[in-house]
Amino acid sequence: AVLLEWLCDNLSAENTLADEELERFESLKARQNVLEGDALRETLAEVREACPSQDLSDDELRQSVASLEEQASTLLGAKQHLQDQHAVLSEQLRNSNRRLEQIRLLGQKVAEEGKSQLSATRQQNKQLNIQLEELMQTSTAIITAAGAASSSQSTS
């Protein structure tokens, strides 16, 4: 009887939860965003330490909490945006690194082909020098023989 009397005297719309409030609480609880026990006590102590001179009414406290929740929501949105940008930039970096590796491999191949072509050109140059030397020797021999033939014909 005493309990029933106390309930009747103390229960009112102000200290009961509406269905919508219960749903929001369950939603928060499902996302593990509800402070209970020691975590709640520690958070309240931190709030009191951070705002020792402020004696907030319940409405002011609710407004403050709502404002902080809105800020948290905004920050979560910004965090998600940054994570999305990070993912895009990471993908671009991976693609750039793949392309850079392809270019590096192509550069190595071109350098190897260049060395090979240089070696072949040097070999061809050596052979041309040998042929030119032989041609000069033959030309000198022909000129010498022609000069000797011409001087022997003019003496005869």
Backbone as a chain_set.jsonl record, in Angstrom:
{"seq": "AVLLEWLCDNLSAENTLADEELERFESLKARQNVLEGDALRETLAEVREACPSQDLSDDELRQSVASLEEQASTLLGAKQHLQDQHAVLSEQLRNSNRRLEQIRLLGQKVAEEGKSQLSATRQQNKQLNIQLEELMQTSTAIITAAGAASSSQSTS", "coords": {"N": [[0.825, -1.187, 0.0], [1.958, 1.233, 0.753], [3.904, 1.555, -1.185], [2.316, 1.726, -3.475], [0.96, 4.068, -2.927], [3.11, 5.866, -2.894], [3.95, 5.644, -5.567], [1.709, 6.699, -6.889], [1.78, 9.329, -5.958], [4.203, 10.247, -6.942], [4.616, 9.598, -9.647], [4.394, 10.986, -12.818], [3.716, 12.679, -15.931], [6.078, 13.995, -16.417], [8.151, 12.444, -15.374], [8.162, 10.063, -16.767], [8.671, 8.018, -19.674], [8.02, 8.589, -23.116], [6.806, 6.616, -25.901], [8.324, 7.204, -28.182], [10.643, 8.26, -27.053], [11.583, 6.009, -25.72], [12.126, 4.355, -27.912], [14.192, 5.819, -29.134], [16.095, 5.589, -27.109], [16.519, 2.816, -27.081], [17.576, 2.537, -29.617], [19.953, 4.012, -29.351], [21.155, 2.43, -27.414], [21.468, 0.054, -28.816], [23.427, 0.835, -30.586], [25.456, 1.088, -28.889], [25.791, 3.514, -27.548], [25.149, 4.411, -25.042], [25.682, 5.546, -21.837], [26.441, 3.959, -18.823], [26.49, 3.053, -15.356], [29.782, 3.041, -14.036], [30.993, 4.376, -16.195], [29.096, 6.344, -16.793], [29.094, 7.786, -14.375], [31.756, 8.719, -14.358], [31.757, 10.338, -16.654], [29.83, 12.269, -15.97], [31.169, 13.419, -13.813], [33.356, 14.522, -15.152], [32.016, 16.405, -16.732], [30.998, 18.062, -14.763], [33.406, 18.996, -13.717], [34.391, 20.348, -15.941], [32.526, 22.339, -16.246], [32.202, 23.896, -13.734], [31.124, 26.234, -12.593], [28.681, 26.504, -13.667], [25.398, 26.048, -13.081], [23.241, 24.194, -14.347], [19.905, 24.04, -15.481], [17.515, 21.366, -15.922], [16.351, 21.65, -18.477], [18.174, 23.368, -19.734], [20.397, 21.748, -19.652], [19.496, 19.639, -21.251], [19.242, 21.012, -23.681], [21.9, 21.692, -24.087], [23.021, 19.137, -24.318], [21.639, 18.283, -26.609], [22.67, 20.093, -28.459], [25.356, 19.348, -28.39], [25.076, 16.731, -29.326], [24.24, 17.28, -31.917], [26.529, 18.54, -32.892], [28.279, 16.389, -32.676], [27.127, 14.658, -34.529], [27.527, 16.139, -36.866], [30.312, 16.151, -36.91], [30.761, 13.411, -37.182], [29.732, 13.052, -39.733], [31.575, 14.602, -41.173], [33.848, 13.126, -40.617], [33.239, 10.733, -41.943], [33.163, 11.691, -44.55], [35.865, 12.414, -44.858], [37.004, 9.881, -44.604], [35.974, 8.68, -46.888], [37.213, 10.285, -48.825], [39.846, 9.599, -48.259], [39.836, 6.917, -49.018], [39.396, 7.182, -51.786], [41.685, 8.641, -52.534], [43.646, 6.821, -51.763], [43.168, 4.738, -53.555], [43.748, 6.076, -55.939], [46.447, 6.532, -55.489], [47.419, 3.892, -55.44], [46.883, 3.18, -58.112], [48.516, 5.039, -59.418], [51.013, 4.223, -58.502], [51.124, 1.679, -59.665], [51.157, 2.411, -62.383], [53.516, 3.904, -62.422], [55.346, 1.894, -61.865], [55.046, 0.363, -64.181], [56.029, 2.205, -66.037], [58.642, 2.438, -65.113], [59.591, -0.179, -65.597], [59.335, -0.206, -68.384], [61.176, 1.797, -68.985], [63.535, 0.534, -68.166], [63.596, -1.538, -70.039], [63.818, -0.082, -72.427], [66.294, 1.117, -71.952], [67.954, -1.137, -71.899], [67.567, -2.052, -74.521], [68.621, 0.158, -75.822], [71.321, 0.003, -75.025], [71.977, -2.377, -76.258], [71.573, -1.66, -78.947], [73.511, 0.351, -79.148], [75.836, -1.115, -78.758], [75.705, -2.776, -81.05], [75.867, -0.806, -83.014], [78.401, 0.226, -82.522], [79.92, -2.007, -83.165], [79.314, -2.237, -85.92], [80.425, 0.182, -86.724], [83.136, -0.303, -86.209], [83.607, -2.282, -88.134], [83.078, -0.795, -90.461], [85.154, 1.069, -90.229], [87.344, -0.661, -90.545], [86.896, -1.54, -93.195], [87.061, 0.928, -94.485], [89.717, 1.588, -93.943], [90.956, -0.504, -95.348], [90.101, 0.221, -97.915], [91.37, 2.673, -98.172], [94.012, 1.832, -98.113], [94.044, 0.247, -100.421], [93.427, 2.222, -102.291], [95.64, 3.871, -101.984], [97.596, 2.11, -102.819], [96.829, 1.746, -105.479], [97.079, 4.346, -106.439], [99.785, 4.709, -106.026], [100.758, 2.707, -107.704], [99.738, 3.609, -110.124], [101.031, 6.012, -110.308], [103.644, 5.104, -110.463], [103.494, 3.682, -112.837], [102.956, 5.691, -114.605], [105.21, 7.288, -114.334], [107.066, 5.49, -115.337], [106.235, 5.264, -117.937], [106.593, 7.81, -118.848], [109.316, 8.027, -118.814], [110.069, 6.298, -120.692]], "CA": [[0.0, 0.0, 0.0], [2.842, 2.401, 0.816], [4.526, 1.653, -2.513], [1.283, 2.201, -4.392], [0.724, 5.468, -2.588], [4.287, 6.614, -3.344], [3.883, 5.672, -7.024], [0.654, 7.64, -7.292], [2.206, 10.684, -5.629], [5.439, 10.647, -7.626], [4.619, 9.356, -11.086], [3.657, 11.945, -13.64], [4.196, 12.696, -17.317], [7.43, 14.52, -16.426], [9.157, 11.436, -15.057], [7.939, 8.836, -17.528], [9.163, 8.117, -21.054], [7.075, 8.327, -24.2], [7.25, 5.535, -26.782], [9.384, 7.729, -29.055], [11.857, 8.361, -26.245], [12.052, 4.641, -25.507], [12.701, 3.885, -29.177], [15.491, 6.481, -29.289], [17.001, 4.994, -26.137], [16.865, 1.467, -27.567], [18.456, 2.745, -30.768], [21.261, 4.38, -28.806], [21.684, 1.263, -26.708], [21.882, -0.906, -29.842], [24.684, 1.345, -31.149], [26.359, 1.161, -27.74], [26.017, 4.926, -27.257], [24.512, 4.704, -23.763], [26.6, 5.459, -20.703], [25.821, 3.378, -17.633], [27.395, 2.685, -14.274], [31.006, 3.815, -13.826], [31.218, 5.261, -17.343], [28.193, 7.484, -16.618], [29.59, 8.576, -13.243], [32.99, 9.395, -14.792], [31.388, 11.385, -17.608], [29.183, 13.339, -15.209], [32.218, 14.096, -13.034], [34.117, 15.335, -16.106], [31.168, 17.533, -17.109], [30.967, 18.978, -13.605], [34.727, 19.637, -13.64], [34.517, 21.254, -17.081], [31.573, 23.45, -16.066], [31.901, 23.941, -12.299], [30.357, 27.401, -12.186], [27.373, 26.495, -14.304], [24.359, 25.217, -12.484], [22.28, 24.142, -15.442], [18.612, 23.396, -15.231], [17.329, 20.189, -16.777], [16.114, 22.1, -19.853], [19.442, 23.869, -20.261], [21.249, 20.581, -19.847], [18.978, 18.94, -22.439], [19.618, 21.813, -24.851], [23.345, 21.531, -24.244], [23.234, 17.776, -24.83], [21.152, 18.258, -27.993], [23.656, 20.825, -29.252], [26.541, 18.497, -28.494], [24.728, 15.613, -30.209], [24.236, 17.813, -33.283], [27.944, 18.708, -33.249], [28.84, 15.048, -32.865], [26.605, 14.165, -35.802], [28.241, 16.868, -37.909], [31.685, 15.644, -36.933], [30.734, 12.057, -37.756], [29.578, 13.23, -41.182], [32.866, 15.063, -41.693], [34.762, 11.986, -40.526], [32.884, 9.821, -43.035], [33.607, 12.337, -45.791], [37.319, 12.27, -44.908], [37.306, 8.469, -44.864], [35.687, 8.463, -48.308], [38.301, 10.916, -49.578], [41.038, 8.775, -48.038], [39.696, 5.718, -49.851], [39.593, 7.59, -53.181], [43.097, 8.989, -52.709], [44.424, 5.58, -51.663], [43.002, 4.042, -54.835], [44.518, 6.834, -56.928], [47.861, 6.278, -55.206], [47.724, 2.536, -55.918], [46.912, 3.233, -59.576], [49.71, 5.795, -59.815], [52.174, 3.365, -58.244], [51.145, 0.645, -60.714], [51.578, 3.071, -63.625], [54.919, 4.246, -62.242], [56.109, 0.638, -62.007], [55.038, 0.036, -65.612], [56.948, 3.139, -66.703], [60.002, 2.054, -64.711], [59.945, -1.386, -66.348], [59.508, 0.205, -69.774], [62.447, 2.522, -69.026], [64.602, -0.468, -68.12], [63.604, -2.241, -71.329], [64.351, 0.853, -73.419], [67.722, 1.275, -71.664], [68.613, -2.368, -72.352], [67.561, -2.031, -75.988], [69.569, 1.205, -76.211], [72.672, -0.557, -74.859], [72.156, -3.371, -77.31], [71.717, -0.929, -80.213], [74.797, 1.033, -79.096], [76.849, -2.141, -78.978], [75.626, -3.169, -82.466], [76.354, 0.333, -83.803], [79.863, 0.262, -82.356], [80.466, -3.13, -83.953], [79.208, -1.837, -87.326], [81.398, 1.263, -86.914], [84.458, -0.945, -86.299], [83.709, -2.934, -89.446], [83.196, 0.263, -91.468], [86.519, 1.599, -90.116], [88.25, -1.649, -91.163], [86.684, -1.47, -94.642], [87.59, 2.21, -94.936], [91.174, 1.453, -93.897], [91.332, -1.346, -96.497], [89.865, 1.02, -99.12], [92.436, 3.662, -98.252], [95.244, 1.117, -98.488], [93.912, -0.135, -101.836], [93.532, 3.465, -103.071], [97.046, 4.28, -101.942], [98.345, 1.169, -103.663], [96.471, 2.038, -106.88], [97.692, 5.64, -106.778], [101.224, 4.469, -106.1], [101.0, 1.907, -108.92], [99.448, 4.47, -111.275], [102.129, 6.985, -110.365], [104.834, 4.379, -110.926], [103.275, 3.355, -114.245], [102.992, 6.95, -115.328], [106.587, 7.722, -114.417], [107.797, 4.581, -116.198], [105.83, 5.559, -119.323], [107.18, 9.074, -119.259], [110.744, 7.788, -118.981], [110.308, 5.44, -121.849]], "C": [[0.87, 1.251, 0.0], [3.493, 2.621, -0.543], [3.535, 2.206, -3.51], [1.002, 3.675, -4.15], [1.876, 6.341, -3.097], [4.276, 6.742, -4.871], [2.855, 6.688, -7.501], [1.068, 9.085, -7.046], [3.362, 11.157, -6.515], [5.447, 10.426, -9.13], [3.761, 10.392, -11.787], [4.247, 11.893, -15.046], [5.635, 13.181, -17.389], [8.487, 13.457, -16.154], [8.837, 10.065, -15.647], [8.405, 9.079, -18.956], [8.05, 7.809, -22.047], [7.644, 7.207, -25.067], [8.407, 5.985, -27.673], [10.707, 7.822, -28.303], [12.437, 6.981, -25.967], [12.715, 4.086, -26.764], [14.072, 4.506, -29.407], [16.521, 5.88, -28.331], [17.459, 3.612, -26.612], [17.817, 1.558, -28.766], [19.862, 3.105, -30.308], [21.934, 3.182, -28.135], [22.201, 0.223, -27.71], [23.21, -0.482, -30.472], [25.755, 1.514, -30.081], [26.762, 2.607, -27.452], [25.357, 5.346, -25.945], [25.55, 4.524, -22.673], [25.839, 4.925, -19.499], [26.895, 3.156, -16.587], [28.581, 3.626, -14.143], [31.265, 4.799, -14.97], [30.353, 6.508, -17.237], [28.693, 8.385, -15.496], [30.853, 9.365, -13.637], [32.674, 10.545, -15.737], [30.729, 12.552, -16.897], [30.207, 14.119, -14.396], [33.042, 15.005, -13.948], [33.32, 16.558, -16.525], [31.129, 18.547, -15.974], [32.298, 19.713, -13.463], [34.884, 20.666, -14.757], [33.641, 22.486, -16.922], [31.232, 23.598, -14.588], [31.007, 25.11, -11.901], [28.951, 27.399, -12.768], [26.452, 25.531, -13.569], [23.231, 25.186, -13.495], [20.983, 23.485, -14.991], [18.509, 22.189, -16.16], [17.127, 20.593, -18.228], [17.396, 22.601, -20.492], [20.4, 22.719, -20.551], [20.808, 19.8, -21.08], [19.369, 19.677, -23.714], [21.112, 21.677, -25.143], [23.669, 20.169, -24.833], [22.791, 17.686, -26.284], [22.138, 18.967, -28.911], [24.913, 19.989, -29.459], [26.286, 17.293, -29.4], [24.74, 16.061, -31.666], [25.672, 18.016, -33.767], [28.594, 17.362, -33.52], [28.388, 14.463, -34.198], [27.321, 14.834, -36.976], [29.67, 16.353, -38.046], [31.76, 14.233, -37.495], [30.571, 12.116, -39.27], [30.879, 13.67, -41.822], [33.885, 13.928, -41.683], [34.498, 11.009, -41.67], [33.354, 10.381, -44.369], [35.129, 12.191, -45.948], [37.729, 10.82, -45.181], [37.051, 8.132, -46.331], [36.791, 9.063, -49.173], [39.584, 10.101, -49.452], [41.0, 7.537, -48.927], [39.95, 6.059, -51.32], [41.069, 7.884, -53.439], [43.992, 7.749, -52.622], [44.346, 4.795, -52.965], [43.796, 4.748, -55.931], [46.017, 6.599, -56.738], [48.269, 4.891, -55.697], [47.816, 2.515, -57.443], [48.157, 3.953, -60.074], [50.966, 4.949, -59.608], [52.28, 2.248, -59.273], [51.663, 1.229, -62.023], [53.063, 3.425, -63.572], [55.797, 3.001, -62.404], [56.164, 0.213, -63.471], [56.024, 0.918, -66.376], [58.391, 2.79, -66.367], [60.472, 0.824, -65.481], [60.18, -1.067, -67.828], [60.827, 0.95, -69.942], [63.629, 1.569, -68.99], [64.739, -1.182, -69.46], [64.217, -1.36, -72.41], [65.851, 1.027, -73.207], [68.498, 0.046, -72.145], [68.68, -2.421, -73.88], [68.546, -0.987, -76.514], [71.002, 0.717, -76.107], [72.975, -1.554, -75.964], [72.382, -2.686, -78.669], [73.07, -0.207, -80.271], [75.926, 0.053, -79.364], [76.878, -2.562, -80.447], [76.176, -2.057, -83.353], [77.873, 0.442, -83.707], [80.529, -0.84, -83.176], [80.441, -2.789, -85.448], [80.227, -0.741, -87.641], [82.806, 0.702, -87.044], [84.651, -1.576, -87.671], [83.835, -1.9, -90.561], [84.597, 0.879, -91.437], [87.529, 0.661, -90.773], [88.13, -1.581, -92.676], [87.24, -0.174, -95.222], [89.116, 2.176, -94.963], [91.667, 0.618, -95.083], [91.172, -0.578, -97.807], [90.961, 2.064, -99.289], [93.76, 3.012, -98.656], [95.213, 0.733, -99.962], [94.071, 1.093, -102.716], [94.975, 3.946, -103.121], [97.878, 3.39, -102.843], [98.077, 1.454, -105.131], [97.138, 3.342, -107.306], [99.194, 5.476, -106.927], [101.554, 3.71, -107.376], [100.765, 2.76, -110.156], [100.562, 5.491, -111.441], [103.395, 6.331, -110.888], [104.69, 4.056, -112.399], [103.41, 4.621, -115.078], [104.432, 7.442, -115.405], [107.402, 6.768, -115.275], [107.419, 4.821, -117.641], [106.456, 6.879, -119.757], [108.668, 8.947, -119.42], [110.985, 6.943, -120.223], [110.096, 6.142, -123.086]], "O": [[0.551, 2.226, -0.681], [3.615, 3.759, -0.997], [3.883, 3.071, -4.313], [0.825, 4.438, -5.1], [1.653, 7.414, -3.658], [4.557, 7.813, -5.408], [3.121, 7.453, -8.428], [0.743, 9.968, -7.84], [3.475, 12.349, -6.8], [6.253, 11.048, -9.822], [2.61, 10.647, -11.432], [5.182, 11.135, -15.303], [6.354, 12.823, -18.322], [9.607, 13.561, -16.654], [9.205, 9.036, -15.082], [8.519, 10.225, -19.39], [7.249, 6.895, -21.848], [8.83, 6.889, -24.975], [9.358, 5.233, -27.89], [11.764, 7.503, -28.848], [13.655, 6.807, -25.978], [13.749, 3.423, -26.684], [15.007, 3.822, -29.822], [17.679, 5.687, -28.699], [18.644, 3.286, -26.549], [18.74, 0.755, -28.904], [20.846, 2.566, -30.816], [23.137, 2.966, -28.282], [23.234, -0.407, -27.486], [24.023, -1.328, -30.847], [26.839, 2.029, -30.356], [27.921, 2.891, -27.15], [25.042, 6.522, -25.763], [26.213, 3.49, -22.589], [24.736, 5.379, -19.193], [28.08, 3.082, -16.912], [28.422, 4.847, -14.137], [31.705, 5.925, -14.737], [30.808, 7.607, -17.552], [28.715, 9.607, -15.643], [30.992, 10.537, -13.286], [33.268, 11.618, -15.625], [31.035, 13.708, -17.19], [30.123, 15.344, -14.3], [33.387, 16.124, -13.568], [33.886, 17.643, -16.661], [31.218, 19.753, -16.207], [32.327, 20.899, -13.133], [35.449, 21.738, -14.538], [33.983, 23.561, -17.414], [30.069, 23.439, -14.218], [30.213, 24.99, -10.968], [28.121, 28.223, -12.385], [26.731, 24.336, -13.467], [22.364, 26.06, -13.494], [20.977, 22.517, -14.231], [19.322, 22.02, -17.069], [17.672, 19.95, -19.126], [17.679, 22.3, -21.651], [21.114, 22.718, -21.554], [21.643, 19.35, -21.865], [19.775, 19.063, -24.701], [21.527, 21.563, -26.296], [24.494, 20.058, -25.74], [23.48, 17.083, -27.106], [22.412, 18.497, -30.015], [25.463, 19.931, -30.559], [27.168, 16.88, -30.153], [25.191, 15.327, -32.545], [25.995, 17.701, -34.913], [29.363, 17.21, -34.469], [29.179, 13.845, -34.911], [27.676, 14.177, -37.954], [30.169, 16.149, -39.152], [32.707, 13.893, -38.203], [31.184, 11.339, -40.002], [31.252, 13.178, -42.887], [34.681, 13.783, -42.611], [35.437, 10.515, -42.293], [33.876, 9.653, -45.213], [35.619, 11.882, -47.034], [38.69, 10.569, -45.907], [37.817, 7.39, -46.946], [37.251, 8.44, -50.13], [40.319, 9.934, -50.425], [42.01, 7.156, -49.518], [40.638, 5.317, -52.021], [41.634, 7.434, -54.436], [44.988, 7.651, -53.339], [45.348, 4.247, -53.423], [44.44, 4.098, -56.754], [46.762, 6.482, -57.71], [49.332, 4.727, -56.296], [48.726, 1.902, -58.003], [48.781, 3.523, -61.044], [51.872, 4.96, -60.44], [53.377, 1.901, -59.709], [52.502, 0.626, -62.693], [53.781, 3.264, -64.559], [56.865, 3.063, -63.012], [57.203, -0.242, -63.95], [56.756, 0.445, -67.245], [59.264, 2.84, -67.233], [61.605, 0.779, -65.96], [61.106, -1.592, -68.445], [61.523, 0.754, -70.938], [64.615, 1.77, -69.7], [65.845, -1.403, -69.953], [65.031, -1.82, -73.211], [66.606, 1.08, -74.177], [69.574, 0.177, -72.729], [69.704, -2.784, -74.458], [69.222, -1.209, -77.519], [71.815, 0.98, -76.994], [74.069, -1.578, -76.526], [73.26, -3.078, -79.437], [73.701, -0.16, -81.327], [76.86, 0.354, -80.107], [77.954, -2.693, -81.03], [76.871, -2.329, -84.332], [78.546, 0.718, -84.7], [81.569, -0.626, -83.799], [81.42, -3.019, -86.158], [80.826, -0.744, -88.717], [83.586, 1.161, -87.877], [85.703, -1.433, -88.294], [84.605, -2.093, -91.502], [85.168, 1.178, -92.486], [88.446, 1.105, -91.465], [89.142, -1.565, -93.375], [87.818, -0.168, -96.309], [89.734, 2.68, -95.901], [92.65, 0.965, -95.738], [92.002, -0.704, -98.707], [91.427, 2.314, -100.4], [94.526, 3.572, -99.439], [96.211, 0.869, -100.67], [94.745, 1.049, -103.745], [95.467, 4.373, -104.166], [98.766, 3.868, -103.549], [98.998, 1.411, -105.946], [97.694, 3.434, -108.401], [99.803, 6.034, -107.84], [102.526, 4.035, -108.057], [101.506, 2.652, -111.133], [100.984, 5.799, -112.556], [104.136, 6.932, -111.666], [105.665, 4.146, -113.145], [103.952, 4.572, -116.182], [104.842, 7.964, -116.441], [108.367, 7.207, -115.901], [108.252, 4.588, -118.518], [106.81, 7.039, -120.925], [109.247, 9.751, -120.15], [112.108, 6.93, -120.729], [110.256, 5.562, -124.16]]}, "num_chains": 1, "name": "protein.A"}
